[in-house]
Amino acid sequence: MNHAAFLIGVLQLGRILVGVEGRFVDSTVTLSEKMKLECIYPKKGVITQTSWMKHNGSHKENIAVLHPIYGIYIEDKFRGRIYFKNTSMEDQSLSFNKSTLEDVGLYLCSIVTYPDGVYEKAIEVIHPDAFEISGRQSNPVFAKPGGSVTFICPYDVGGSVQQVKWERIKAGGTDTVVLCNSLGRQSFGSDFKNRVLVDCSGLASSTIIIQNVTASDFATYRCVATGRNKTFEMSFTVVATWNQKWFIIYIAGGTSAAVLLLVFLLIFCITTAYHKKRKRKRITVALFNALYATQDEPVNSYAEHKCHTTWDTKRRKEESSLRSAEKIYVNCTNLRN
C-alpha cells in the first residue's frame, strides 16, 4: 500500500469519527481572504494523526490529513489555497491564503492521540455580515494568571429560558465557553473543558467560573440568554490584577522616582537662580564702571586722560630718556646785555 492510499484510508476513518449534522460549534470565525482555523490539542499526549473535513449540508468533504510519518495529504480542490504553518507538537491549525465565499460552512478538526483518544473541534466559518457584537459597555472582572474568575449574568427574558450561551469574543470570531439548554444540559467548548464550572439550573441568572486562567483568557466575554420572545445580552471584560508583592514594589519604585525627580528639580532651580544672580551682578558692575568713567572724563580734549595703555607708558619713557640725553644750544650774543 502506497502513502496516498494509506492517507485516503485514514480520511475514510475520519468520516466515522465525525459527529452528526447540527452538532455543537466550538468556535465561530468570520470569512476573510487569509483566515486561520485554530485547532490546538490542549494536552501533552502523542498525536498519531489529524484530519480536517468540511460539512456541506449532509455531505462531508475531505480536506487534508496530517500524519507524523507519512506527512501531509491535501485534496486537489484545496491545494494552493490552504497550508499548515506549524505541524509540530500540538498545533494542527488550518490556514487559508485564498479563501472564497465557497469556504463558508462547518469544519471539523479531528485529532487522534495516544493514550487520550480522539479530540474534536467544530469551527463554523460565517459571512462577515452575519457577525455582530453588541456595542454595550462591558463590566470589568478582575483575575490573575493561574487563578479563577467568576461571571454572574442576571437575565430577564420575560418567561422561561430556552438557552444560555457563554462566549469568549476575539478578533474576527468567538469561542464557546459553555451552552446550557432548557433541560439543564451542559455543552462545553473544546478550549474550556475540565476547567469551567457552571450551574445551568438558574431561572433568573447564570454563573460560571473559569479556572486556571491563562493569558488568552484576558478577553471580553458575553452571556446571551434566549427566551421565547426576548433575548438578553451582557458583556464582561477580564482585567489582570496586581500581585500584592509587585504592587508594593511598584508603589515604592514610583515614590522613589518621584522623590528623585523633586530633588533634581530643586537642584536645577537653585543652580539656575545662582547663575542668574551672578549674571545680574556682573551687568550691574559693568554699568556702574561705564557710568563712572563717563563722569570723570575731562571736557578739554588737550587734557591728559586718566587711563593709559601700555603702549602710551612705554612711549613716555622713551621720550623722557631722549630729552635727558639731548644737547641744548643757546645763542648767547646778547647775554651780557
Short mmCIF file of C-alpha atoms in Angstrom, two decimals, residues 23-24 26 42-43 118-122 176-178 186-197 211-212:
data_model
loop_
_atom_site.label_atom_id
_atom_site.label_comp_id
_atom_site.label_asym_id
_atom_site.label_seq_id
_atom_site.Cartn_x
_atom_site.Cartn_y
_atom_site.Cartn_z
CA ARG A 23 -23.62 19.42 16.24
CA PHE A 24 -22.33 21.83 18.87
CA ASP A 26 -16.80 25.28 19.46
CA PRO A 42 -4.71 21.09 24.95
CA LYS A 43 -2.79 18.18 26.45
CA VAL A 118 -9.91 11.44 19.85
CA TYR A 119 -10.03 15.21 20.33
CA GLU A 120 -12.52 17.07 18.10
CA LYS A 121 -13.25 20.72 17.47
CA ALA A 122 -16.06 22.12 15.31
CA THR A 176 -17.96 28.98 23.02
CA VAL A 177 -17.33 28.61 26.75
CA VAL A 178 -20.46 26.68 27.70
CA GLN A 186 -24.22 21.44 29.59
CA SER A 187 -22.03 21.57 26.49
CA PHE A 188 -18.50 22.92 26.95
CA GLY A 189 -16.27 24.43 24.29
CA SER A 190 -13.17 22.44 23.41
CA ASP A 191 -10.88 25.12 24.88
CA PHE A 192 -12.71 25.15 28.22
CA LYS A 193 -13.41 21.52 29.03
CA ASN A 194 -12.39 20.39 32.52
CA ARG A 195 -11.73 23.93 33.74
CA VAL A 196 -15.17 25.61 33.74
CA LEU A 197 -17.83 25.27 36.44
CA GLN A 211 -10.31 28.05 36.47
CA ASN A 212 -6.58 28.11 35.70
#
